[in-house]
Tab-separated table of C-alpha atoms and ligand atoms in Angstrom:
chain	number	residue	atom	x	y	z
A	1	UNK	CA	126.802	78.422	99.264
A	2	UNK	CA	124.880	80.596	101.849
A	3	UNK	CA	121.719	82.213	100.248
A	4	UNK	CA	121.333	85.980	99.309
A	5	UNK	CA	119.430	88.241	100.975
A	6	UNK	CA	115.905	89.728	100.230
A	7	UNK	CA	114.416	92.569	102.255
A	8	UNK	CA	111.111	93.733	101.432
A	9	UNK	CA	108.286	95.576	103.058
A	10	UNK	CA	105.208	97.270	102.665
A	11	UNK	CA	102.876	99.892	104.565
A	12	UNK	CA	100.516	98.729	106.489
A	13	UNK	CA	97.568	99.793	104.855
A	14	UNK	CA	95.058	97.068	106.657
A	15	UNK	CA	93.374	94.038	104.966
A	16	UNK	CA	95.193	93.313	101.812
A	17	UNK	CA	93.434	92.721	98.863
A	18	UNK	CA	93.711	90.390	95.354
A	19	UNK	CA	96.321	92.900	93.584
A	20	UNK	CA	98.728	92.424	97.108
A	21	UNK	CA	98.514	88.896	96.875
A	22	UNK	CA	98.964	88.604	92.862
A	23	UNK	CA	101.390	91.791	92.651
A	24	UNK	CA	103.496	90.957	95.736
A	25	UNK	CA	102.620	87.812	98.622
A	26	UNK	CA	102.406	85.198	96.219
A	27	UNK	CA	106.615	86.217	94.756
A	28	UNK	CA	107.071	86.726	98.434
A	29	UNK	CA	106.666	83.258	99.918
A	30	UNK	CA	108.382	82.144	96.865
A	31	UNK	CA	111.277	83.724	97.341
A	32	UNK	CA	111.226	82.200	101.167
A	33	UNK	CA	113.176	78.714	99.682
A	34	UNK	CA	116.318	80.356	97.839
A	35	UNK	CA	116.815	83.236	99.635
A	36	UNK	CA	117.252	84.733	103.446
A	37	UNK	CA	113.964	86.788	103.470
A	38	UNK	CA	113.574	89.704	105.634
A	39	UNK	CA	109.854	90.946	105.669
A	40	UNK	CA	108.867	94.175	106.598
A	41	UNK	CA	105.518	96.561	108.072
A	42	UNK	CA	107.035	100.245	106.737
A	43	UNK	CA	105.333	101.937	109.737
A	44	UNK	CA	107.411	105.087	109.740
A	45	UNK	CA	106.734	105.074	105.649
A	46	UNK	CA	102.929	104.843	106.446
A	47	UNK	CA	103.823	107.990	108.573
A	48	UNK	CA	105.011	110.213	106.149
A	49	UNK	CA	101.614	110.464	104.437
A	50	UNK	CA	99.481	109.708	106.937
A	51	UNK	CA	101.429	111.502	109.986
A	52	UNK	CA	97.566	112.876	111.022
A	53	UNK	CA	96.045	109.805	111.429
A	54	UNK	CA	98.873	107.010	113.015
A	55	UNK	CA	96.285	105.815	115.591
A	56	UNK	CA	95.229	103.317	112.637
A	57	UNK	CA	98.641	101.994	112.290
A	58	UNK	CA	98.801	99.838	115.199
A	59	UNK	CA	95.263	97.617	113.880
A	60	UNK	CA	96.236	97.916	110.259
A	61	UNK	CA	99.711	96.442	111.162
A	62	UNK	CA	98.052	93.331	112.864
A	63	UNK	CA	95.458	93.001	109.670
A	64	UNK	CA	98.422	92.957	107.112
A	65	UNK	CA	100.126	90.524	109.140
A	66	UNK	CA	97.170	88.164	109.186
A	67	UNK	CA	97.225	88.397	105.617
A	68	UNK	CA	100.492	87.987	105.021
A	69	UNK	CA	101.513	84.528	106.971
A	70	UNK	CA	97.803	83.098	105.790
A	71	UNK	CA	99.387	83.303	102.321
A	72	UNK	CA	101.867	81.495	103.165
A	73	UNK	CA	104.881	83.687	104.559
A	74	UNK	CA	106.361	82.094	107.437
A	75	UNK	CA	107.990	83.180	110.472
A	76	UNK	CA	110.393	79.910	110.415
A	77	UNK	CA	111.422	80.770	106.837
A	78	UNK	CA	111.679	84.583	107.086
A	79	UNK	CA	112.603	87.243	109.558
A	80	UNK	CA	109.129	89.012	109.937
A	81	UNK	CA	109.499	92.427	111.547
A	82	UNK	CA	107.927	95.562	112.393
A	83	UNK	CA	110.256	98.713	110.798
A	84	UNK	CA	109.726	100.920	114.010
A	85	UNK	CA	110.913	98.208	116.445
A	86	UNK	CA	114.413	98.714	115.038
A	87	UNK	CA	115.678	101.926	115.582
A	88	UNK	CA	119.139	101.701	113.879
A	89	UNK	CA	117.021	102.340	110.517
A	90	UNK	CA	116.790	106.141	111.278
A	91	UNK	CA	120.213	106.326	112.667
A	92	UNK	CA	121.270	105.047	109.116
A	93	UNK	CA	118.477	106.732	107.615
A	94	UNK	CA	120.211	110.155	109.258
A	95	UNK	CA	123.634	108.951	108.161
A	96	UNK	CA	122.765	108.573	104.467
A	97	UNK	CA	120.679	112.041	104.017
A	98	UNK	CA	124.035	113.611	104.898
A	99	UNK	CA	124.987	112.287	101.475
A	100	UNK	CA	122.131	112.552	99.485
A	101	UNK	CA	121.304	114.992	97.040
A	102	UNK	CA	118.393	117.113	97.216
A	103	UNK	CA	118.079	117.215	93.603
A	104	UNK	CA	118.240	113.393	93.176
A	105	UNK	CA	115.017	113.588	95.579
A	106	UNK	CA	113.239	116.543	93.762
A	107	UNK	CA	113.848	114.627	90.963
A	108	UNK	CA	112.473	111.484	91.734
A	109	UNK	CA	109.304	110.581	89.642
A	110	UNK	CA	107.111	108.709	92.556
A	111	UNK	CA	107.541	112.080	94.857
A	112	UNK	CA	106.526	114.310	92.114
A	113	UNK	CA	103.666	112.275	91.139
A	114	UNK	CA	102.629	111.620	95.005
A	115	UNK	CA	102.585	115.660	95.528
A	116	UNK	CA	99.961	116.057	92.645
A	117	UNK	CA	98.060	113.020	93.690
A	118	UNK	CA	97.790	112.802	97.228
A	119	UNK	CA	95.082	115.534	97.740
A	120	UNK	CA	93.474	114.437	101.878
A	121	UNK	CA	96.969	115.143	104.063
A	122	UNK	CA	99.776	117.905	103.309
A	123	UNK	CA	102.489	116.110	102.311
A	124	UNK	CA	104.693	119.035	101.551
A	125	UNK	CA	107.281	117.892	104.354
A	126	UNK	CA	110.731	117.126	104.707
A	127	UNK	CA	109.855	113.778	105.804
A	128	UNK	CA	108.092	112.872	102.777
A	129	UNK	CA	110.932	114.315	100.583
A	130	UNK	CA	112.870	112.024	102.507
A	131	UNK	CA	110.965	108.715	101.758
A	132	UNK	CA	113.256	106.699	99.844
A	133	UNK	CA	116.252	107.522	101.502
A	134	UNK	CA	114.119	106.316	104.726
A	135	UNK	CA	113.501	103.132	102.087
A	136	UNK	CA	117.897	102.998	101.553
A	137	UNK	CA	118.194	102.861	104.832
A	138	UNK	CA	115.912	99.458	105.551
A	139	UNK	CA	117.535	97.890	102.571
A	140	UNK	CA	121.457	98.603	103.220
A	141	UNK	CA	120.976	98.089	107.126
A	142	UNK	CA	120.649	93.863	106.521
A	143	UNK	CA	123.164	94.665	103.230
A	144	UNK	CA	120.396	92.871	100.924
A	145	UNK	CA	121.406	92.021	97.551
A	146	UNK	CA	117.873	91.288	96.100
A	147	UNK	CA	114.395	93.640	96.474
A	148	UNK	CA	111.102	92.524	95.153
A	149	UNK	CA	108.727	95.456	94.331
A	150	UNK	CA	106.251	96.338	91.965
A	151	UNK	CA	107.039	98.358	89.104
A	152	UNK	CA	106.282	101.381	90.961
A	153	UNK	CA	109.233	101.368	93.105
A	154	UNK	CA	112.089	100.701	90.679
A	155	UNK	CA	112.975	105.120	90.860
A	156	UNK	CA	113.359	104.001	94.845
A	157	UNK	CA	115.685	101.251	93.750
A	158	UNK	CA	117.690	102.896	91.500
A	159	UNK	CA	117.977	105.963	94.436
A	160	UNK	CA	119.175	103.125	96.553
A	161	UNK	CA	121.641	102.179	94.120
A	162	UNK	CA	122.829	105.859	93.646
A	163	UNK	CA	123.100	106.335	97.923
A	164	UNK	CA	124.975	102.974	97.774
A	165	UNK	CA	127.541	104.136	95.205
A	166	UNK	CA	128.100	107.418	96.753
A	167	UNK	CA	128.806	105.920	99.947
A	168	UNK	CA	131.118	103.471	98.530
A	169	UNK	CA	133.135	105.831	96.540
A	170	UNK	CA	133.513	108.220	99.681
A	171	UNK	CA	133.801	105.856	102.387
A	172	UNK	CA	135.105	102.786	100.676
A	173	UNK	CA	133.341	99.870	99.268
A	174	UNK	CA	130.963	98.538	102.428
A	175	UNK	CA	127.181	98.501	100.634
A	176	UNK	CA	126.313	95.805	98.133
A	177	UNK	CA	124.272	97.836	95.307
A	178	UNK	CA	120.812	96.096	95.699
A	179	UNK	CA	118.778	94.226	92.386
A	180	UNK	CA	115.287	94.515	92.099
A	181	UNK	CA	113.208	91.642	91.006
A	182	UNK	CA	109.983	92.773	89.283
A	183	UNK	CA	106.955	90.389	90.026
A	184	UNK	CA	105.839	89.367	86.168
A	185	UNK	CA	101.786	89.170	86.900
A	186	UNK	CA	99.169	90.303	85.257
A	187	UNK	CA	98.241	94.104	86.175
A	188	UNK	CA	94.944	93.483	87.851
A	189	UNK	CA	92.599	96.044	87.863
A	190	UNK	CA	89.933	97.256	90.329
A	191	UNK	CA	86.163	96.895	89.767
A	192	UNK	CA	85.619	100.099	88.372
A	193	UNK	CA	88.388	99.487	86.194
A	194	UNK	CA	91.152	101.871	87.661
A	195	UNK	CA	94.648	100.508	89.475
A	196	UNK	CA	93.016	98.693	92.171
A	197	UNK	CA	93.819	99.937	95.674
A	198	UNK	CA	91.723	100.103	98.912
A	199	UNK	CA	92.002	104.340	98.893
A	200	UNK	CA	89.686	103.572	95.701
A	201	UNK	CA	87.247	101.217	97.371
A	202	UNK	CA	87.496	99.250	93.896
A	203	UNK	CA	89.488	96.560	95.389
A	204	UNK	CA	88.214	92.471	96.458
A	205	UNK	CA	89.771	91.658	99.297
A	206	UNK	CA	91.360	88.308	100.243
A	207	UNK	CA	88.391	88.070	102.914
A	208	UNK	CA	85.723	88.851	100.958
A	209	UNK	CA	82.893	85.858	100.644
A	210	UNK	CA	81.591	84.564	96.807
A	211	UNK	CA	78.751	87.132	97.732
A	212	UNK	CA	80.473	89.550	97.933
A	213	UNK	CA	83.382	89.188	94.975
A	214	UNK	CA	80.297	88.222	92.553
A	215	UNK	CA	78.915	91.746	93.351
A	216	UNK	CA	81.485	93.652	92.979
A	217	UNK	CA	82.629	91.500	89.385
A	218	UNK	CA	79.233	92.453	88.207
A	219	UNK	CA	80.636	95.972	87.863
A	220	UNK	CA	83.536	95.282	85.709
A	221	UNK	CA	83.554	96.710	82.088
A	222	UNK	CA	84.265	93.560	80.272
A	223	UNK	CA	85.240	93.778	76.102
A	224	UNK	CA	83.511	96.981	74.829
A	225	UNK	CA	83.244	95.841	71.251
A	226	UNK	CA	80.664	93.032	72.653
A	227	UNK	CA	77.383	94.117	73.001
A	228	UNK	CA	75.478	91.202	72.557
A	229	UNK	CA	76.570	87.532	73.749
A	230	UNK	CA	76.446	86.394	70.082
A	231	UNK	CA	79.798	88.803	68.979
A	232	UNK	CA	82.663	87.475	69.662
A	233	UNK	CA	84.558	88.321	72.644
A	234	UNK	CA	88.574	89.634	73.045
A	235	UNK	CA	89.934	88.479	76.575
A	236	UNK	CA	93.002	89.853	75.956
A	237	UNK	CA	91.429	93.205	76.294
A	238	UNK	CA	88.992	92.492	79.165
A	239	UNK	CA	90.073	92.980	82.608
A	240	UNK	CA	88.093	90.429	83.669
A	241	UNK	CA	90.306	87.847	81.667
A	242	UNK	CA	92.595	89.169	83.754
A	243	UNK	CA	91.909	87.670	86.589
A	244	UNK	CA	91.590	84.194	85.030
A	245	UNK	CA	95.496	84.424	84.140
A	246	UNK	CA	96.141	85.891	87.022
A	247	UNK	CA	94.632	82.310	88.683
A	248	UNK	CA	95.811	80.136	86.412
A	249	UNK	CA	98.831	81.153	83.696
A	250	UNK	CA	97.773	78.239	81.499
A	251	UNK	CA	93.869	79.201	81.012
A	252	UNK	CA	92.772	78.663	77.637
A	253	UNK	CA	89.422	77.167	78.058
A	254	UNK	CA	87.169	80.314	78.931
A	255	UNK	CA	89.600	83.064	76.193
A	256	UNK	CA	88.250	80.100	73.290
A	257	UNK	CA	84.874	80.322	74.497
A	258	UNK	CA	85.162	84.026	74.572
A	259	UNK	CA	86.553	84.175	71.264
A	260	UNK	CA	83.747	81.951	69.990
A	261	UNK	CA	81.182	83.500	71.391
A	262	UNK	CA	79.903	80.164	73.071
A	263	UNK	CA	79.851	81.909	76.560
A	264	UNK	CA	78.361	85.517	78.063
A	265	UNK	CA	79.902	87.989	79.854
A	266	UNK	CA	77.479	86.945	82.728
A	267	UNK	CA	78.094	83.793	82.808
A	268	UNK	CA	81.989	84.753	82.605
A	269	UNK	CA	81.826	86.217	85.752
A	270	UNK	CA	79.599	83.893	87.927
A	271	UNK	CA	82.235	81.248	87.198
A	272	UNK	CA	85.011	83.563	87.940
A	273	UNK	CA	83.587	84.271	91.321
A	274	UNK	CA	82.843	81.017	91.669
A	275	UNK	CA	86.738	79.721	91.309
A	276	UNK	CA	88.141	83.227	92.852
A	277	UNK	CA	86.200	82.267	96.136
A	278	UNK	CA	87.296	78.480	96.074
A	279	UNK	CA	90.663	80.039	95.502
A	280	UNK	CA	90.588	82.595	98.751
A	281	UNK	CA	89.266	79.200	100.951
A	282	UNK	CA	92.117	77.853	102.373
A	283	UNK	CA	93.543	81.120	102.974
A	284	UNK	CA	90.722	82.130	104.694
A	285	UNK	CA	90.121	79.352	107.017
A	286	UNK	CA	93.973	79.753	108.065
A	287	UNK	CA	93.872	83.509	108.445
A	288	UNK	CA	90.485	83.153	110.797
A	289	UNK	CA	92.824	81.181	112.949
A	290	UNK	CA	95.518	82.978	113.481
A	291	UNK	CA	95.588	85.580	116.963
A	292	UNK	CA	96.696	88.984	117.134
A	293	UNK	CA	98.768	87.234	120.248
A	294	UNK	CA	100.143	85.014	117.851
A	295	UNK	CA	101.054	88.324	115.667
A	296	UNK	CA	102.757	89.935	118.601
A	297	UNK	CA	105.401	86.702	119.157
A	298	UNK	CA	106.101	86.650	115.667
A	299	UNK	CA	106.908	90.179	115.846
A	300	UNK	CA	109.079	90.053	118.812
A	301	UNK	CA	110.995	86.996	117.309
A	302	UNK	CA	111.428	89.425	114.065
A	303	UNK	CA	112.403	92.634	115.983
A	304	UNK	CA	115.611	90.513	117.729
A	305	UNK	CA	116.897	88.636	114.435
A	306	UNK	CA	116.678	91.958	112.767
A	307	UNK	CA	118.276	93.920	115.147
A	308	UNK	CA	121.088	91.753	115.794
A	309	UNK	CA	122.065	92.675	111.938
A	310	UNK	CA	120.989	96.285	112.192
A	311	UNK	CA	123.587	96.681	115.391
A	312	UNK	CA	126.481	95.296	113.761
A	313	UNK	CA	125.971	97.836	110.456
A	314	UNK	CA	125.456	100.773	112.583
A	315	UNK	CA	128.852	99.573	114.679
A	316	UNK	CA	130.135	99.018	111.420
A	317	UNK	CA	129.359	102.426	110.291
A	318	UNK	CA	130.660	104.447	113.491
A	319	UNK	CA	133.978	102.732	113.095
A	320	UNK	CA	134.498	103.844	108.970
A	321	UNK	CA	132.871	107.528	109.943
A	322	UNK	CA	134.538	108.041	113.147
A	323	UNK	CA	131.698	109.009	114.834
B	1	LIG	N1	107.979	102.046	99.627
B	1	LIG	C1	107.454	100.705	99.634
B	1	LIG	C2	106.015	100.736	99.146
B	1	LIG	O1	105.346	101.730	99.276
B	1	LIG	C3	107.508	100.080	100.998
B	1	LIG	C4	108.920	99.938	101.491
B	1	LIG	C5	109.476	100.601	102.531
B	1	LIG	C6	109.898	99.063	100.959
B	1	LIG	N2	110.767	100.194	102.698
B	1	LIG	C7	111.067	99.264	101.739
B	1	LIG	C8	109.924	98.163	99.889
B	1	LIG	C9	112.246	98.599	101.461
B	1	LIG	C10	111.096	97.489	99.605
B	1	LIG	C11	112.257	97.710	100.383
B	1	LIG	O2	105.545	99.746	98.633
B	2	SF4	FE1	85.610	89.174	79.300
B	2	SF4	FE2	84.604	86.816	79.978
B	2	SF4	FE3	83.104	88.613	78.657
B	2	SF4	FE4	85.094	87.381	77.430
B	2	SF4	S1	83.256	86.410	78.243
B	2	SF4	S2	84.662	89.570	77.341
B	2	SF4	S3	86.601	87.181	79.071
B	2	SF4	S4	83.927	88.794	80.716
C-alpha cells in the first residue's frame, strides 16, 4: 500500500526553541516512517507579517533548517523544501482566492486575533487576509491527506477543507479534503510563564548551554500554594513539571517527591537543567556540524522533488479550468 502524504511547514522564525521541538519536530520525524513527508520553510507566510523586514529571512531560513535535520528530520526520508523556490504555490494560491469567500476569511479566528495582537508591522493588507488560502494552496498542490499543526492552526485546516469542497463541488472531485493531526504534548510554557515564543524572549532554545537554561528556569513561577519547601508541592499545576513530562511521559519520581515535600523548588530545577541540557547534547553536537552548504543541497534536492508534483497539479488544473 503506498503511504499517505504529510505536508507541513513552518516560518522561519530563526533558532527554534524547546516548545518547536516538543510542539512540532519531535511528531515531525515521527511521522517520516509511515508517511511521504513533505517539509516546508513558509517564506512568503513569514512575509505577510514581516513584509518590512525580509532581509532576515534568508539567515533565519538556514538557522531553522539546522534545527530541524539535527532533530532528526532527514532529507532521505522527507522532501525538505523552501516554499518560495516553487512558484506553482501562488499560481494555485491565485486560482483558489477566485473561489474563496471573503467572509470565510474575515471570519477566521487566527486573523482576527493576529490584527489585535500584532502591534510592530501594519498588517492591515490583502496579503495577510489572504494567509490561509496562501496555506490551501501548499497543502492541495502535493494533494496531502494528513497535516500536523499545533492547535493553533486547526481554523486554517478547516478553511482548507472548506476551499477543497468548494472546488470539488464546482469543478469536480480533484482535492482530497486534508486531516489534521494534533501533536498531544504538554503545553510548555515560557520562563516568565506566558506561551513561549522567541517574539517574547521567554523561550530556551535548543542551543542554549546548562548555564544558560538553569538561568533562565530560575525564573519560573513554580506551585504558588508552596511557600516554604516543607508544604507540599502540586506538579500538576507547576509549569515547571511540565517540562519533566514533556522529557519523559512516564515521570513519577520527582511529582512524589513534590507531593511529599521531600524535594525544593530549587533543587527541582537544578536537576531539570541538569537532564534538559543532557537532553539538547546530541542534538547539539550534530547541529554544530552541519554547513549552511550542506543546507543549500538539501534545499535544491527539495525544490526539484517538490516541483515535479507542483507542475503536474497546476497542468492538472489548466486542463479542468480551461485556462
Ligand atoms: N501557518 C503555519 C504556521 O504559522 C505555517 C504553514 C504555512 C503551514 N503553510 C502551511 C503549516 C501548510 C501546515 C501546512 O505555523
Ligand atoms: Fe514544581 Fe518541582 Fe517545585 Fe514541585 S518541586 S512545585 S514540580 S518546581
Amino acid at each position: 500500500m503506498s503511504k499517505k502524504r504529510i505536508l507541513s511547514g513552518m516560518r522561519p522564525t530563526g533558532a527554534m526553541h524547546i516548545g518547536h521541538y516538543f510542539g512540532a519536530l519531535k511528531n515531525w520525524v515521527n511521522l517520516q516512517d509511515t508517511y511521504e513527508t513533505f517539509y516546508m520553510v513558509a517564506d512568503w507566510h513569514a512575509m505577510t507579517t514581516v513584509y518590512d523586514e525580509t532581509h532576515n529571512i534568508p539567515q533565519n531560513t538556514i538557522q531553522m533548517l539546522k534545527d530541524w535535520i539535527a532533530c532528526g528530520i532527514s532529507p532521505q526520508k522527507s522532501v525538505i523544501f523552501r516554499q518560495s523556490d516553487v512558484p506553482e504555490h501562488t499560481e494555485l494560491f491565485l486560482i483558489l482566492s477566485m473561489i474563496t469567500p471573503l467572509g470565510w476569511l474575515l471570519r477566521c479566528p487566527t486573523y482576527k486575533e493576529q490584527l489585535r495582537e500584532i502591534k510592530n508591522h501594519d498588517i492591515n493588507t490583502y496579503g495577510f487576509l489572504g494567509y490561509p488560502v496562501l496555506q490551501a494552496a501548499d497543502i492541495l498542490i502535493y494533494k496531502a491527506e494528513v497535516v500536523p499543526v499545533g492547535e493553533d492552526q486547526v481554523p486554517h485546516l478547516e478553511l482548507t477543507r472548506e476551499i477543497a469542497r468548494r472546488f470539488n463541488s464546482l469543478y469536480g472531485k480533484f482535492f482530497p479534503e486534508p486531516q489534521a493531526i494534533l501533536t498531544k504534548s504538554p503545553k510548555l510554557l515560557g520562563f516568565d510563564g506566558r506561551k513561549m515564543s522567541k517574539s517574547y524572549g521567554n523561550a530556551l532554545d535548543l542551543t542554549d548551554d546548562e548555564k544558560t537554561i538553569l538561568k533562565k528556569i530560575k525564573q519560573m513561577i513554580t506551585d504558588p500554594s508552596r511557600i516554604h519547601t516543607t508544604d507540599k508541592g502540586h506538579p500538576e499545576v507547576c509549569s515547571v513539571y511540565q517540562y519533566w513530562k514533556a522529557l519523559d511521559e512516564k515521570e513519577t519520581e520527582i511529582a512524589t517527591l513534590c507531593r511529599e515535600a521531600k524535594i525544593g523548588c530549587v533543587e527541582c530545577k537544578k536537576r531539570l537543567a541538569v537532564k534538559i541540557s543532557k537532553f539538547l547534547k546530541p542534538f547539539q553536537e550534530k547541529r554544530k556540524k552541519i554547513t549552511e552548504t550542506q543546507i543549500k543541497e538539501i534545499l535544491d534536492e527539495g525544490k526539484e522533488k517538490a516541483s515535479a508534483i507542483a507542475k503536474k497539479t497546476i497542468s492538472e488544473l489548466r486542463e479542468i479550468l480551461k485556462i
